[in-house]
Short mmCIF file of C-alpha atoms in Angstrom, two decimals:
data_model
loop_
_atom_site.label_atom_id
_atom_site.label_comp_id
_atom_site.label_asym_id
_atom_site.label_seq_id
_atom_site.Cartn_x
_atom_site.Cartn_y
_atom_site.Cartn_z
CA UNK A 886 114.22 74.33 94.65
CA UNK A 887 115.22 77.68 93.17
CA UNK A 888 112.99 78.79 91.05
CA UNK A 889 111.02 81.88 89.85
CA UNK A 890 109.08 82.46 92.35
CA UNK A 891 111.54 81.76 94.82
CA UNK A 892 113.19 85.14 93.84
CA UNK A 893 109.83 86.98 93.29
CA UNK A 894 109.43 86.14 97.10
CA UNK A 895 112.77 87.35 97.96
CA UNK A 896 112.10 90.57 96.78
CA UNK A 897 108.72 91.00 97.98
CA UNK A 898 109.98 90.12 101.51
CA UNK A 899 112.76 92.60 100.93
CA UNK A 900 115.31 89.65 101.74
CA UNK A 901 117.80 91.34 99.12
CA UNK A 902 121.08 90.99 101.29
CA UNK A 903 122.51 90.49 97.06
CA UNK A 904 121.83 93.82 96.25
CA UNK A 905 124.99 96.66 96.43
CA UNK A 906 124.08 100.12 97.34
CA UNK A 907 127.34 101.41 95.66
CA UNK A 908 129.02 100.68 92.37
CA UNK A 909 130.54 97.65 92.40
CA UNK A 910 134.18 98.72 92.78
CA UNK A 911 135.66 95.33 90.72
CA UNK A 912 133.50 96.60 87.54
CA UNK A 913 134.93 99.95 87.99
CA UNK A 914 138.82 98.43 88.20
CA UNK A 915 138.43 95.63 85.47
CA UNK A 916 136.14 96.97 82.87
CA UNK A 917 137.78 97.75 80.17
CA UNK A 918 137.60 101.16 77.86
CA UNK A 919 135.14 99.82 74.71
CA UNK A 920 134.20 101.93 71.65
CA UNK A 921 131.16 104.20 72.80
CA UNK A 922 127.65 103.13 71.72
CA UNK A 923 128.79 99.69 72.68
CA UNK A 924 125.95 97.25 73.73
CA UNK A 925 125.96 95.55 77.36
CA UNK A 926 123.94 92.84 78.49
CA UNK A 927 123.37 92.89 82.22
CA UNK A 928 121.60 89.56 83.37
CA UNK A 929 119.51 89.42 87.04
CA UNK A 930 120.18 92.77 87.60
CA UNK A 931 118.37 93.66 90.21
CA UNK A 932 118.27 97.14 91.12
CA UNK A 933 121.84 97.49 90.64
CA UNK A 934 123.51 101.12 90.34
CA UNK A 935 126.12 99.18 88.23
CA UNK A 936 123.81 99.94 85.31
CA UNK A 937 123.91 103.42 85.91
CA UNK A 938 128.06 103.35 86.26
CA UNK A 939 127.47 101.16 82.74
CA UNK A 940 125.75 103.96 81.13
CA UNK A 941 127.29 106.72 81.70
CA UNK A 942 130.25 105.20 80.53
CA UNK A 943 128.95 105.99 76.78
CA UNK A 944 127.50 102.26 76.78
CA UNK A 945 124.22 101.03 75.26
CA UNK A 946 122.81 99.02 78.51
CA UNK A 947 120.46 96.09 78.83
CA UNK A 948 119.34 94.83 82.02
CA UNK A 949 117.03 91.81 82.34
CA UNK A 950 115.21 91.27 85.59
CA UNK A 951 112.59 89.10 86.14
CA UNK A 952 111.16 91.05 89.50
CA UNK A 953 108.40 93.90 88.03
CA UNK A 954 109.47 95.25 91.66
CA UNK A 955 113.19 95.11 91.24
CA UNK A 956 112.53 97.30 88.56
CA UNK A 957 109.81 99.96 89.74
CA UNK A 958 112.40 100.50 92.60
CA UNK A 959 115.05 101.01 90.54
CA UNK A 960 113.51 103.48 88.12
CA UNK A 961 111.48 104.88 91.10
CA UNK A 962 115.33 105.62 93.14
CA UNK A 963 116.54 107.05 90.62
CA UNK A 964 114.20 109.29 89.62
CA UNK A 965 114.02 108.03 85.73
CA UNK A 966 111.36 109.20 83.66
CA UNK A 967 110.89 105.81 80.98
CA UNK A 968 108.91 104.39 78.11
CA UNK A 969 107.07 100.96 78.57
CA UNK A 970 106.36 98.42 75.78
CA UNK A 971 105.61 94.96 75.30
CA UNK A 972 107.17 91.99 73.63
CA UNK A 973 105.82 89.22 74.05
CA UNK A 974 106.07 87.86 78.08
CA UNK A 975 108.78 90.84 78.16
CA UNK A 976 108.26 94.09 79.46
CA UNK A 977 110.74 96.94 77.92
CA UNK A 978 111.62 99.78 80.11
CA UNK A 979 113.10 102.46 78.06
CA UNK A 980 115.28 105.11 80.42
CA UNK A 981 115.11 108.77 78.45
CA UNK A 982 117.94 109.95 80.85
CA UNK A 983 120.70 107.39 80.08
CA UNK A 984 121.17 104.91 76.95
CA UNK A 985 119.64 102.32 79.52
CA UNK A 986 116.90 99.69 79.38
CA UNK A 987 115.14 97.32 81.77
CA UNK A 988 113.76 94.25 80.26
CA UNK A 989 111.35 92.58 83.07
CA UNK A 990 110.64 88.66 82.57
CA UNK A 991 112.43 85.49 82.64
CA UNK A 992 116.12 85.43 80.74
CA UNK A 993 116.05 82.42 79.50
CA UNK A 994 112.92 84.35 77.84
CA UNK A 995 114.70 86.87 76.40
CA UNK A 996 116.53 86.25 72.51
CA UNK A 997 117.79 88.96 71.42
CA UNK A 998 121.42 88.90 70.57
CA UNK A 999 124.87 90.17 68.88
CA UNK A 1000 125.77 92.21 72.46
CA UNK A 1001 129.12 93.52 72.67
CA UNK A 1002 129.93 92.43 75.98
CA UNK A 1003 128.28 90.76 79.12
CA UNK A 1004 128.45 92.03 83.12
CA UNK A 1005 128.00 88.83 85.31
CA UNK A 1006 128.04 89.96 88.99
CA UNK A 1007 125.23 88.19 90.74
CA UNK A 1008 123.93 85.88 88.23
CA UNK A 1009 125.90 82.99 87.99
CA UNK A 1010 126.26 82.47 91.68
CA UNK A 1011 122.38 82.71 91.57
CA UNK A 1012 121.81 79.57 89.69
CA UNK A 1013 121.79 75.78 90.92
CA UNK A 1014 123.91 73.56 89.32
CA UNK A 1015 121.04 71.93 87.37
CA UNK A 1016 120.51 75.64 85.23
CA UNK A 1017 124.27 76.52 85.33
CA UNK A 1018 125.10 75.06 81.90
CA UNK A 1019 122.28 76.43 80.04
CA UNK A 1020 122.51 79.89 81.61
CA UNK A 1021 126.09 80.11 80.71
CA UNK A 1022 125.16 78.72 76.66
CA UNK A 1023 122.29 81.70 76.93
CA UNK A 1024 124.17 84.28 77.84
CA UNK A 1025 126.77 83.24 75.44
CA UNK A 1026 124.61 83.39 72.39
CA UNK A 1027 123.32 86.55 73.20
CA UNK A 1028 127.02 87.69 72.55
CA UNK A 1029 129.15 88.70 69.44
CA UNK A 1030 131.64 86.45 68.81
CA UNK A 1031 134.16 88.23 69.95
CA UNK A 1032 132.39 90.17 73.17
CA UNK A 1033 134.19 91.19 76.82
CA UNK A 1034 132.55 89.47 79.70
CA UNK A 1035 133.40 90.33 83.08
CA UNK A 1036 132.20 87.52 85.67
CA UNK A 1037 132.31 88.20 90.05
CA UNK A 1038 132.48 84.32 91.39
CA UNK A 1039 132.33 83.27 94.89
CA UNK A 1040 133.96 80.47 96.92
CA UNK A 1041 133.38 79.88 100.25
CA UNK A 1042 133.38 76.98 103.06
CA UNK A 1043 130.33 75.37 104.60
CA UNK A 1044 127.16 73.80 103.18
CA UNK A 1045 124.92 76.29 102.04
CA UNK A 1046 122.59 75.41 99.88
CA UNK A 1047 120.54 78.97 99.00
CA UNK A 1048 122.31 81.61 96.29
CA UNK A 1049 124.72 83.02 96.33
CA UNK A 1050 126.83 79.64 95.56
CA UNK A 1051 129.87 78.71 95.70
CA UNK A 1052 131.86 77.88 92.99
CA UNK A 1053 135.01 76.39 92.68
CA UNK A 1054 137.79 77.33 90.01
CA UNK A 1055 137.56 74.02 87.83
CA UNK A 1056 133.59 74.62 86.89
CA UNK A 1057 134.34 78.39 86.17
CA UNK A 1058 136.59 77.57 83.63
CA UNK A 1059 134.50 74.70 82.85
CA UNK A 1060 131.54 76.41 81.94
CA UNK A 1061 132.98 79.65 80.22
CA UNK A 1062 136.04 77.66 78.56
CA UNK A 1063 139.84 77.98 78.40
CA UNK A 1064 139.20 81.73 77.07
CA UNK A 1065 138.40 82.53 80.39
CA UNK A 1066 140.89 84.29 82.65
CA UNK A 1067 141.05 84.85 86.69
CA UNK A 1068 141.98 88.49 87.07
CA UNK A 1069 141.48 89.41 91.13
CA UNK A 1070 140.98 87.14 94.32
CA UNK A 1071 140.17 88.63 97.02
CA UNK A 1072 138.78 87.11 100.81
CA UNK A 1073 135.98 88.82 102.00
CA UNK A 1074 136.32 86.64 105.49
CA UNK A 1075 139.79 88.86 106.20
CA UNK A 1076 138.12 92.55 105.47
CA UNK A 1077 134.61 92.29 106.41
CA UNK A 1078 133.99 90.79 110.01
CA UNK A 1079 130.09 89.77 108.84
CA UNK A 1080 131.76 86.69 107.35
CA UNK A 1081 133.36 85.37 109.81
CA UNK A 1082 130.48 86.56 112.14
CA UNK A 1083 128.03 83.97 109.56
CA UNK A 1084 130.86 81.09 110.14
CA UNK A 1085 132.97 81.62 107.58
CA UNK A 1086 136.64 80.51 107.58
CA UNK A 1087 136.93 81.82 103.92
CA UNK A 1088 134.70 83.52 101.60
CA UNK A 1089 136.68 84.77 97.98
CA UNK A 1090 135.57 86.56 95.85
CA UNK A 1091 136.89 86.05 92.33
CA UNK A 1092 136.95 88.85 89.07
CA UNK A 1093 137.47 86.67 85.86
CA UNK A 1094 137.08 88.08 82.20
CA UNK A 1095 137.00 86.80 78.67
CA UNK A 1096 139.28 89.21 77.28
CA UNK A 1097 138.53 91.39 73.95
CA UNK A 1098 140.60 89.50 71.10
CA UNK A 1099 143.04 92.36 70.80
CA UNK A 1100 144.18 92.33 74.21
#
């Protein structure tokens, strides 16, 4: 069963093989060039340095990440000086370097809304089937109407039944819609030998994005 504490464990066991030292280079290729000031949900986001590439971009950022420790390490590498306050069960981090936030506490917790576009790297590979419909509807209605989204799926061979997960093409689609396009494929199995090393005959990695309407 994944659940909440199955995650707090992970990272206080340091069991974060999830987590990207660099900038993810498939945001940096397919993110698109929005107005500045424009607001950015980031859901489970660790102690990504995506945020950071997010930022600086001009971009009003939101992460949301239920790990208190995922957090302090992330302000802590950084070297962020911050502003705490409380709403609620959430815990606002405000970042006085960058136009960056850290909300700590459950996301399906967290209602705040009219975001101008979404960065799903990790998230929706973290959930089980039984929460992937209702993360997809809360993320969604945390979003303009008209928002960019930007989603990394995986695909792989085997039984494996701890995140990330594997997702096939057909329940993408299904739970974003028809709006949703497949932009980059790419098999990790071919370029990294760890895959293969793990048993892996395949293991794609997949860039899809709801466009913005006037693309």
């Amino acid at each position: 069963m994944i659940t909440n504490d199955f995650w707090l464990d992970r990272w206080q066991t340091g069991r974060i093989g999830f987590h990207q030292e660099g900038v993810d280079s498939k945001l940096i290729e397919f993110w698109p060039a929005l107005p500045k000031n424009s607001r950015v949900l980031v859901p489970l986001c660790g102690k990504s340095n995506d945020l950071i590439w997010l930022a600086e971009q001009g971009y009003h950022v939101t992460g949301v990440e239920l790990s208190s420790l995922a957090v302090i390490q992330f302000l802590g590498d950084n070297d962020f000086t911050y502003e705490t306050h409380q709403e609620d069960e959430l815990k606002i981090y405000t970042v006085k370097e960058l136009p960056l936030r850290i909300i700590e506490g459950d996301f399906f917790r967290f209602k705040e809304s009219g975001f101008d576009a979404c960065y799903d790297r990790a998230a929706m590979v973290a959930m089980p089937s039984s929460k992937r419909v209702n993360y997809v509807e809360h993320t969604v209605a945390r979003l303009s109407p008209h928002a960019f989204v930007l989603v990394i799926s995986l695909r792989y061979d085997g039984d494996k039944n701890t995140p990330p997960f594997s997702l096939e093409d057909s329940e993408v689609k299904s739970l974003w819609g028809n709006q949703i396009q497949k932009i980059a494929c790419e098999d990790l199995a071919q370029t990294n030998p760890r895959y293969t090393e793990q048993g892996y005959t395949f293991f794609e990695e997949s860039a899809w994005h709801i466009p913005l309407k006037n693309e």
